[in-house]
């Protein structure tokens, strides 16, 4: 994890997770060693422990929360290596949504990553003082299913 930004400093979203307009750009974005984003500012030891728990061992999976609203205040995103059935390794975004109670919800998902970028374009960069109510949805695209969000005010 060398070369990552300090966790307690906000990394501008535009610098760390630029817009994905093409497959080629997405590959370049996801293979960057410096792609990491964290909106949560942790100053006290308790806040740092809460952040570490959300980053390292989130309590819930986003896929288990379909049709459920998550009151999101903060976001953590990093690139992880994924191995497919043929043994090929690709890099994918791992997204952790952190709710108003500090509970982390994780997914390794292009759909969640894409929806999150759109949410941030519309609602601004997290930390949201008033939690953003995101309803987890599963949609079908051809033979594939993917996770996304609806905003429920």
Backbone as a chain_set.jsonl record, in Angstrom:
{"seq": "XXXXXXXXXXXXXXXXXXXXXXXXXXXXXXXXXXXXXXXXXXXXXXXXXXXXXXXXXXXXXXXXXXXXXXXXXXXXXXXXXXXXXXXXXXXXXXXXXXXXXXXXXXXXXXXXXXXXXXXXXXXXXXXXXXXXXXXXXXXXXXXXXXXXXXXXX", "coords": {"N": [[0.818, -1.186, 0.0], [2.099, 1.12, -0.387], [2.762, 4.525, -1.291], [0.12, 5.425, -1.197], [-2.325, 7.925, -0.431], [-2.48, 9.771, 2.666], [-4.712, 8.463, 5.038], [-6.23, 10.095, 6.721], [-6.475, 12.431, 5.337], [-8.362, 14.164, 2.968], [-8.756, 13.017, -0.312], [-8.999, 14.522, -3.373], [-11.819, 13.679, -5.307], [-11.837, 13.805, -8.104], [-9.138, 13.556, -8.726], [-8.385, 11.038, -7.787], [-10.26, 9.085, -8.582], [-10.978, 9.229, -11.495], [-13.282, 10.14, -14.151], [-14.746, 7.455, -15.896], [-14.733, 6.928, -19.154], [-14.267, 5.226, -21.222], [-13.437, 1.802, -22.03], [-10.664, 1.487, -22.187], [-9.685, 3.684, -20.774], [-10.743, 3.056, -18.291], [-9.318, 0.741, -17.62], [-6.742, 1.832, -17.389], [-7.213, 3.543, -15.26], [-7.956, 1.78, -13.198], [-5.665, 0.257, -12.92], [-3.794, 1.877, -11.87], [-1.469, 2.409, -9.322], [-1.97, 4.196, -7.347], [-4.661, 4.557, -6.915], [-7.06, 5.262, -4.753], [-9.497, 6.172, -2.437], [-10.828, 8.023, 0.22], [-13.312, 9.349, 2.175], [-13.808, 9.756, 4.815], [-12.896, 11.472, 7.703], [-10.655, 10.81, 10.088], [-9.751, 11.479, 13.276], [-9.532, 11.113, 16.118], [-8.506, 8.341, 18.224], [-10.601, 6.528, 18.455], [-12.205, 7.183, 16.242], [-10.401, 6.551, 14.218], [-10.174, 3.811, 14.628], [-12.772, 3.017, 13.969], [-12.811, 3.738, 11.274], [-10.755, 2.061, 10.29], [-11.928, -0.449, 10.76], [-14.12, -0.331, 9.004], [-12.749, -0.145, 6.563], [-11.087, -2.431, 6.512], [-12.527, -4.692, 7.438], [-15.448, -4.749, 6.702], [-18.803, -4.818, 7.965], [-21.006, -5.672, 6.471], [-22.265, -6.926, 3.287], [-22.834, -5.331, 0.22], [-24.305, -6.645, -1.731], [-25.992, -8.219, -0.235], [-27.92, -6.517, 0.517], [-29.958, -5.807, -1.227], [-32.671, -3.894, -2.387], [-32.754, -2.478, -0.04], [-32.356, 0.436, 1.954], [-29.459, 2.304, 2.458], [-28.08, 4.532, 4.667], [-25.87, 6.608, 3.739], [-22.833, 8.129, 4.691], [-20.097, 8.333, 4.351], [-17.368, 7.239, 2.211], [-15.207, 4.686, 1.077], [-12.822, 3.685, -1.243], [-10.912, 1.371, -3.063], [-8.431, -0.253, -5.134], [-8.46, -3.639, -6.0], [-7.013, -6.902, -6.542], [-8.471, -9.281, -8.663], [-9.226, -12.645, -9.379], [-10.119, -14.492, -12.178], [-12.124, -17.292, -13.498], [-10.362, -18.507, -15.223], [-7.957, -18.103, -14.099], [-6.797, -15.684, -14.568], [-5.613, -12.506, -13.562], [-7.181, -9.536, -12.739], [-7.675, -6.045, -12.121], [-9.951, -4.535, -9.904], [-12.547, -2.291, -8.696], [-12.995, -1.892, -5.244], [-15.534, -1.081, -3.202], [-16.515, 0.577, -0.302], [-19.222, 1.502, 1.47], [-19.976, 3.727, 4.026], [-22.093, 3.941, 6.662], [-24.3, 6.16, 8.586], [-23.942, 5.274, 11.167], [-21.431, 4.249, 11.214], [-21.162, 1.736, 10.149], [-19.864, -0.511, 7.789], [-20.366, -1.298, 4.341], [-19.645, -3.457, 1.822], [-18.539, -3.979, -1.608], [-17.178, -5.543, -4.442], [-17.311, -4.288, -7.349], [-18.072, -3.156, -10.554], [-20.463, -1.948, -11.28], [-21.436, -0.794, -8.861], [-19.325, 0.973, -8.383], [-19.501, 2.64, -10.659], [-22.11, 3.731, -10.29], [-21.682, 5.062, -7.872], [-19.851, 7.062, -8.632], [-21.529, 8.631, -10.233], [-23.417, 9.438, -8.322], [-21.788, 11.062, -6.731], [-21.119, 13.057, -8.574], [-23.599, 14.33, -8.807], [-24.513, 14.88, -6.127], [-22.321, 15.864, -4.831], [-19.104, 15.675, -3.199], [-18.533, 13.176, -0.705], [-17.892, 13.647, 2.719], [-21.163, 13.428, 3.735], [-23.102, 15.51, 5.588], [-25.864, 15.343, 6.118], [-27.004, 12.217, 5.882], [-26.902, 10.332, 2.845], [-29.538, 8.711, 1.357], [-29.263, 5.709, -0.034], [-30.67, 3.333, -2.083], [-30.104, -0.002, -2.608], [-29.96, -1.664, -5.65], [-30.525, -4.34, -7.943], [-29.782, -4.937, -11.239], [-30.417, -6.219, -14.558], [-28.322, -6.788, -17.276], [-28.262, -7.897, -20.303], [-26.977, -11.096, -20.15], [-25.888, -10.719, -17.728], [-25.926, -9.71, -14.28], [-26.024, -6.775, -12.284], [-25.067, -4.604, -9.605], [-26.48, -1.545, -8.431], [-27.553, 1.819, -7.552], [-30.417, 3.595, -6.26], [-31.467, 6.855, -5.376], [-33.15, 7.714, -2.498], [-35.15, 9.979, -1.333]], "CA": [[0.0, 0.0, 0.0], [2.932, 2.307, -0.412], [2.383, 5.614, -2.193], [-1.26, 5.857, -1.024], [-2.513, 9.168, 0.316], [-2.787, 9.6, 4.077], [-6.126, 8.162, 5.221], [-6.94, 11.177, 7.386], [-6.553, 13.576, 4.452], [-9.27, 13.912, 1.852], [-8.169, 12.987, -1.642], [-10.049, 14.976, -4.297], [-12.389, 12.582, -6.08], [-11.43, 13.917, -9.505], [-7.753, 13.118, -8.873], [-8.166, 9.639, -7.443], [-11.158, 8.207, -9.32], [-11.419, 10.046, -12.622], [-14.416, 9.633, -14.907], [-14.469, 6.344, -16.806], [-15.486, 7.151, -20.379], [-14.034, 4.135, -22.16], [-12.8, 0.64, -21.42], [-9.227, 1.721, -22.099], [-9.46, 4.618, -19.674], [-11.059, 2.347, -17.061], [-8.183, -0.136, -17.319], [-5.666, 2.691, -16.908], [-7.63, 4.046, -13.956], [-7.96, 0.712, -12.205], [-4.341, -0.323, -12.749], [-2.953, 2.84, -11.186], [-1.144, 1.99, -7.963], [-2.355, 5.231, -6.403], [-6.107, 4.742, -6.891], [-7.649, 5.028, -3.449], [-10.254, 7.345, -2.022], [-11.48, 7.898, 1.515], [-13.908, 10.625, 2.55], [-13.946, 9.831, 6.271], [-11.784, 12.094, 8.417], [-10.493, 10.167, 11.393], [-8.759, 12.21, 14.065], [-9.328, 10.465, 17.411], [-8.202, 6.917, 18.114], [-11.87, 5.835, 18.246], [-12.58, 7.409, 14.841], [-9.465, 5.782, 13.397], [-10.55, 2.396, 14.764], [-14.004, 2.848, 13.201], [-12.42, 3.787, 9.861], [-10.016, 0.845, 9.966], [-12.879, -1.555, 10.692], [-14.875, -0.201, 7.756], [-11.84, -0.416, 5.444], [-10.467, -3.75, 6.564], [-13.453, -5.782, 7.705], [-16.807, -4.213, 6.765], [-19.763, -5.735, 8.578], [-22.036, -6.152, 5.552], [-22.023, -6.938, 1.839], [-23.863, -4.58, -0.495], [-25.139, -7.623, -2.444], [-26.985, -8.755, 0.699], [-28.804, -5.408, 0.901], [-30.803, -5.433, -2.367], [-33.948, -3.268, -1.994], [-32.578, -1.891, 1.283], [-31.763, 1.77, 1.933], [-28.289, 2.524, 3.305], [-27.903, 5.965, 4.939], [-24.425, 6.727, 3.525], [-22.164, 9.378, 5.03], [-18.719, 8.322, 3.859], [-17.035, 6.246, 1.185], [-13.821, 4.254, 0.908], [-12.669, 2.92, -2.483], [-9.544, 0.968, -3.386], [-8.3, -1.225, -6.212], [-8.042, -4.962, -5.529], [-6.793, -7.905, -7.581], [-9.498, -10.317, -8.762], [-8.834, -13.763, -10.238], [-11.294, -15.096, -12.822], [-12.13, -18.75, -13.549], [-9.216, -18.955, -16.006], [-6.747, -17.795, -13.356], [-6.274, -14.371, -14.942], [-5.793, -11.497, -12.524], [-7.533, -8.185, -13.172], [-7.89, -5.145, -10.999], [-11.349, -4.11, -9.804], [-12.783, -1.384, -7.574], [-13.662, -2.36, -4.021], [-16.221, 0.078, -2.643], [-17.099, 0.426, 1.029], [-20.093, 2.588, 1.888], [-19.976, 3.809, 5.483], [-23.358, 4.593, 7.015], [-24.273, 7.168, 9.652], [-23.533, 4.616, 12.404], [-20.084, 3.721, 11.046], [-21.196, 0.366, 9.623], [-19.358, -0.599, 6.43], [-21.028, -2.184, 3.379], [-18.648, -3.56, 0.756], [-18.76, -4.71, -2.856], [-16.209, -5.436, -5.53], [-18.328, -4.189, -8.381], [-18.018, -2.033, -11.49], [-21.762, -1.286, -11.217], [-21.45, 0.046, -7.662], [-18.333, 2.021, -8.633], [-20.081, 3.555, -11.643], [-23.218, 4.436, -9.651], [-21.117, 5.959, -6.873], [-19.299, 8.232, -9.332], [-22.657, 9.466, -10.633], [-23.952, 10.024, -7.094], [-20.882, 12.134, -6.322], [-21.281, 14.156, -9.528], [-24.862, 15.016, -8.557], [-24.679, 15.3, -4.738], [-21.065, 16.376, -4.295], [-18.175, 14.742, -2.568], [-18.824, 12.87, 0.694], [-18.715, 13.31, 3.834], [-22.445, 14.11, 3.692], [-23.612, 15.764, 6.945], [-27.153, 14.653, 6.104], [-26.706, 10.981, 5.142], [-27.538, 10.135, 1.545], [-30.246, 7.421, 1.383], [-29.051, 4.951, -1.268], [-31.313, 2.02, -2.127], [-29.346, -0.949, -3.423], [-30.774, -2.313, -6.68], [-29.843, -5.274, -8.838], [-30.36, -4.846, -12.572], [-29.919, -7.206, -15.513], [-27.802, -6.288, -18.549], [-28.0, -9.111, -21.07], [-26.92, -12.281, -19.295], [-25.236, -10.357, -16.474], [-26.622, -8.903, -13.285], [-25.096, -5.88, -11.61], [-25.602, -3.784, -8.521], [-26.479, -0.106, -8.624], [-28.287, 2.514, -6.5], [-31.385, 4.671, -6.435], [-31.447, 7.77, -4.238], [-34.514, 7.713, -1.956], [-35.498, 11.037, -0.369]], "C": [[0.865, 1.255, 0.0], [2.431, 3.283, -1.464], [0.921, 6.016, -2.079], [-1.282, 7.15, -0.222], [-2.76, 8.835, 1.786], [-4.288, 9.408, 4.225], [-6.866, 9.335, 5.848], [-6.932, 12.481, 6.578], [-7.488, 13.233, 3.315], [-8.5, 13.976, 0.541], [-9.25, 13.46, -2.594], [-10.508, 13.852, -5.207], [-11.909, 12.616, -7.517], [-10.007, 13.426, -9.731], [-7.598, 11.622, -8.67], [-9.036, 8.67, -8.207], [-11.758, 9.016, -10.468], [-12.569, 9.372, -13.356], [-13.979, 8.525, -15.851], [-15.347, 6.534, -18.037], [-15.291, 6.039, -21.388], [-13.373, 2.981, -21.415], [-11.314, 0.848, -21.218], [-8.895, 2.642, -20.923], [-9.721, 3.931, -18.339], [-9.897, 1.446, -16.657], [-7.026, 0.691, -16.765], [-5.969, 3.19, -15.498], [-7.502, 2.968, -12.89], [-6.588, 0.095, -11.982], [-3.375, 0.65, -12.088], [-2.715, 2.382, -9.756], [-1.645, 2.987, -6.923], [-3.862, 5.42, -6.302], [-6.65, 4.286, -5.551], [-8.352, 6.313, -3.066], [-10.902, 7.061, -0.674], [-12.013, 9.266, 1.912], [-13.964, 10.817, 4.06], [-12.701, 10.446, 6.891], [-11.722, 11.507, 9.814], [-9.377, 10.871, 12.154], [-8.494, 11.539, 15.407], [-9.002, 8.988, 17.191], [-9.476, 6.114, 17.857], [-12.329, 5.975, 16.796], [-11.678, 6.608, 13.906], [-9.788, 4.293, 13.457], [-11.808, 2.105, 13.948], [-13.699, 2.842, 11.7], [-11.692, 2.502, 9.467], [-10.952, -0.356, 9.844], [-13.671, -1.517, 9.392], [-14.009, -0.54, 6.542], [-11.438, -1.886, 5.377], [-11.448, -4.903, 6.702], [-14.878, -5.245, 7.83], [-17.79, -5.272, 7.25], [-20.718, -6.366, 7.574], [-21.558, -6.133, 4.106], [-23.174, -6.185, 1.17], [-24.814, -5.541, -1.204], [-26.209, -8.241, -1.545], [-28.039, -7.717, 1.073], [-29.688, -4.938, -0.259], [-32.18, -5.015, -1.852], [-33.938, -2.73, -0.567], [-31.935, -0.518, 1.125], [-30.614, 1.817, 2.93], [-28.115, 4.036, 3.433], [-26.401, 6.271, 4.923], [-23.919, 8.115, 3.911], [-20.774, 9.456, 4.433], [-18.495, 7.155, 2.914], [-15.539, 5.951, 1.243], [-13.771, 3.4, -0.357], [-11.188, 2.61, -2.683], [-9.573, -0.017, -4.547], [-7.805, -2.535, -5.604], [-7.834, -5.879, -6.728], [-7.891, -8.953, -7.505], [-9.022, -11.382, -9.734], [-10.088, -14.384, -10.832], [-11.146, -16.621, -12.875], [-10.952, -19.32, -14.334], [-7.896, -18.666, -15.304], [-6.132, -16.458, -13.702], [-6.598, -13.364, -13.847], [-6.103, -10.157, -13.189], [-7.731, -7.335, -11.929], [-9.301, -4.591, -11.059], [-11.505, -3.135, -8.642], [-13.501, -2.089, -6.431], [-14.22, -1.124, -3.337], [-16.756, -0.293, -1.264], [-17.91, 1.684, 1.306], [-20.127, 2.568, 3.403], [-21.216, 4.59, 5.897], [-23.195, 5.536, 8.21], [-23.868, 6.586, 10.999], [-22.131, 4.013, 12.328], [-20.035, 2.297, 10.542], [-20.766, 0.398, 8.158], [-20.099, -1.642, 5.616], [-20.098, -2.261, 2.181], [-19.147, -4.314, -0.461], [-17.546, -4.51, -3.746], [-17.062, -5.475, -6.778], [-18.136, -2.948, -9.241], [-19.336, -1.259, -11.442], [-21.865, -0.345, -10.028], [-20.502, 1.225, -7.845], [-18.898, 3.074, -9.583], [-21.218, 4.379, -11.04], [-22.697, 5.438, -8.624], [-20.541, 7.215, -7.52], [-20.413, 9.182, -9.753], [-23.293, 10.157, -9.427], [-23.095, 11.218, -6.681], [-20.956, 13.32, -7.282], [-22.521, 14.983, -9.214], [-24.905, 15.624, -7.151], [-23.421, 15.862, -4.106], [-20.291, 15.296, -3.567], [-18.585, 14.446, -1.119], [-17.702, 13.436, 1.572], [-20.008, 14.135, 3.743], [-22.948, 14.261, 5.122], [-24.987, 15.131, 7.12], [-26.925, 13.4, 5.27], [-27.524, 10.87, 3.86], [-28.208, 8.759, 1.53], [-30.131, 6.706, 0.033], [-29.729, 3.603, -1.159], [-30.525, 1.143, -3.09], [-30.311, -1.649, -4.373], [-29.9, -3.3, -7.444], [-30.554, -5.205, -10.182], [-29.711, -5.878, -13.481], [-29.518, -6.492, -16.793], [-27.396, -7.499, -19.376], [-28.05, -10.314, -20.151], [-26.334, -11.968, -17.919], [-26.162, -9.571, -15.571], [-25.597, -8.003, -12.618], [-25.829, -5.062, -10.566], [-25.506, -2.308, -8.889], [-27.278, 0.517, -7.48], [-29.409, 3.354, -7.073], [-31.247, 5.551, -5.213], [-32.892, 7.932, -3.782], [-34.694, 8.797, -0.898], [-36.992, 11.049, -0.182]], "O": [[0.394, 2.335, 0.355], [1.753, 2.893, -2.415], [0.498, 6.901, -2.823], [-0.375, 7.43, 0.561], [-3.202, 7.732, 2.107], [-5.063, 10.127, 3.593], [-8.036, 9.55, 5.531], [-7.342, 13.523, 7.089], [-7.42, 12.138, 2.757], [-7.695, 14.88, 0.32], [-10.327, 12.865, -2.633], [-9.69, 13.154, -5.807], [-11.604, 11.572, -8.093], [-9.693, 12.929, -10.813], [-6.759, 10.997, -9.319], [-8.617, 7.541, -8.465], [-12.914, 9.433, -10.405], [-12.8, 8.173, -13.198], [-12.957, 8.645, -16.527], [-16.559, 6.327, -17.978], [-16.079, 5.918, -22.325], [-12.827, 3.152, -20.326], [-10.759, 0.438, -20.199], [-7.944, 2.402, -20.179], [-9.014, 4.182, -17.363], [-9.531, 1.393, -15.483], [-6.397, 0.298, -15.782], [-5.081, 3.25, -14.648], [-6.993, 3.226, -11.799], [-6.365, -0.536, -10.949], [-2.244, 0.277, -11.778], [-3.657, 2.009, -9.056], [-1.734, 2.655, -5.741], [-4.307, 6.368, -5.654], [-6.696, 3.093, -5.249], [-7.861, 7.409, -3.338], [-11.458, 5.985, -0.457], [-11.256, 10.234, 1.979], [-14.149, 11.939, 4.531], [-11.584, 9.995, 6.637], [-12.635, 11.692, 10.619], [-8.218, 10.864, 11.738], [-7.335, 11.405, 15.8], [-9.202, 8.456, 16.099], [-9.445, 5.127, 17.122], [-12.787, 5.007, 16.19], [-12.147, 6.05, 12.914], [-9.688, 3.593, 12.449], [-11.899, 1.059, 13.305], [-14.258, 2.042, 10.949], [-11.984, 1.92, 8.423], [-10.799, -1.18, 8.942], [-13.872, -2.549, 8.752], [-14.491, -1.158, 5.593], [-11.452, -2.499, 4.309], [-11.226, -5.977, 6.143], [-15.46, -5.272, 8.914], [-17.628, -6.463, 6.981], [-21.195, -7.479, 7.795], [-20.605, -5.443, 3.746], [-24.34, -6.381, 1.514], [-26.014, -5.275, -1.272], [-27.224, -8.733, -2.039], [-28.947, -8.002, 1.854], [-30.121, -3.786, -0.271], [-32.774, -5.68, -1.003], [-34.993, -2.549, 0.042], [-31.072, -0.326, 0.268], [-30.761, 1.428, 4.089], [-28.014, 4.74, 2.428], [-25.738, 6.204, 5.958], [-24.488, 9.134, 3.519], [-20.322, 10.535, 4.049], [-19.298, 6.226, 2.825], [-14.718, 6.849, 1.433], [-14.585, 2.493, -0.526], [-10.328, 3.47, -2.498], [-10.628, -0.547, -4.895], [-6.866, -2.552, -4.807], [-8.407, -5.662, -7.796], [-8.21, -9.454, -6.427], [-8.477, -11.065, -10.792], [-11.009, -14.758, -10.107], [-10.171, -17.174, -12.365], [-10.579, -20.477, -14.141], [-6.83, -18.95, -15.849], [-5.062, -16.119, -13.196], [-7.692, -13.36, -13.282], [-5.384, -9.707, -14.081], [-7.929, -7.85, -10.829], [-9.791, -4.222, -12.127], [-10.701, -3.142, -7.71], [-14.489, -2.793, -6.638], [-13.473, -0.229, -2.942], [-17.372, -1.344, -1.086], [-17.368, 2.787, 1.371], [-20.29, 1.507, 4.006], [-21.375, 5.755, 5.532], [-22.106, 5.685, 8.763], [-23.486, 7.338, 11.896], [-21.69, 3.344, 13.262], [-18.96, 1.698, 10.509], [-21.239, 1.228, 7.382], [-20.425, -2.721, 6.111], [-19.789, -1.233, 1.579], [-20.039, -5.159, -0.378], [-16.962, -3.427, -3.788], [-17.488, -6.542, -7.221], [-18.049, -1.831, -8.73], [-19.328, -0.033, -11.551], [-22.333, 0.784, -10.172], [-20.844, 2.355, -7.497], [-18.78, 4.272, -9.325], [-21.286, 5.59, -11.252], [-23.222, 6.547, -8.521], [-20.727, 8.317, -7.004], [-20.265, 10.399, -9.644], [-23.665, 11.327, -9.505], [-23.625, 12.27, -6.322], [-20.866, 14.469, -6.85], [-22.497, 16.207, -9.342], [-25.3, 16.78, -7.002], [-23.451, 16.295, -2.954], [-20.761, 14.178, -3.356], [-18.945, 15.364, -0.382], [-16.608, 13.663, 1.055], [-19.97, 15.364, 3.681], [-23.195, 13.264, 5.8], [-25.256, 14.472, 8.124], [-26.678, 13.502, 4.069], [-28.688, 11.268, 3.81], [-27.527, 7.743, 1.673], [-30.822, 7.058, -0.923], [-29.42, 2.815, -0.265], [-30.309, 1.508, -4.246], [-31.348, -2.163, -3.953], [-28.69, -3.112, -7.57], [-31.768, -5.389, -10.264], [-28.606, -6.352, -13.217], [-30.279, -5.689, -17.33], [-26.32, -8.062, -19.178], [-29.041, -10.532, -19.455], [-26.284, -12.836, -17.048], [-27.059, -8.864, -16.029], [-24.451, -8.399, -12.407], [-27.041, -4.86, -10.637], [-24.573, -1.881, -9.568], [-27.643, -0.181, -6.534], [-29.358, 3.774, -8.229], [-30.942, 5.06, -4.126], [-33.765, 8.252, -4.589], [-34.429, 8.573, 0.283], [-37.511, 11.859, 0.587]]}, "num_chains": 1, "name": "protein.A"}
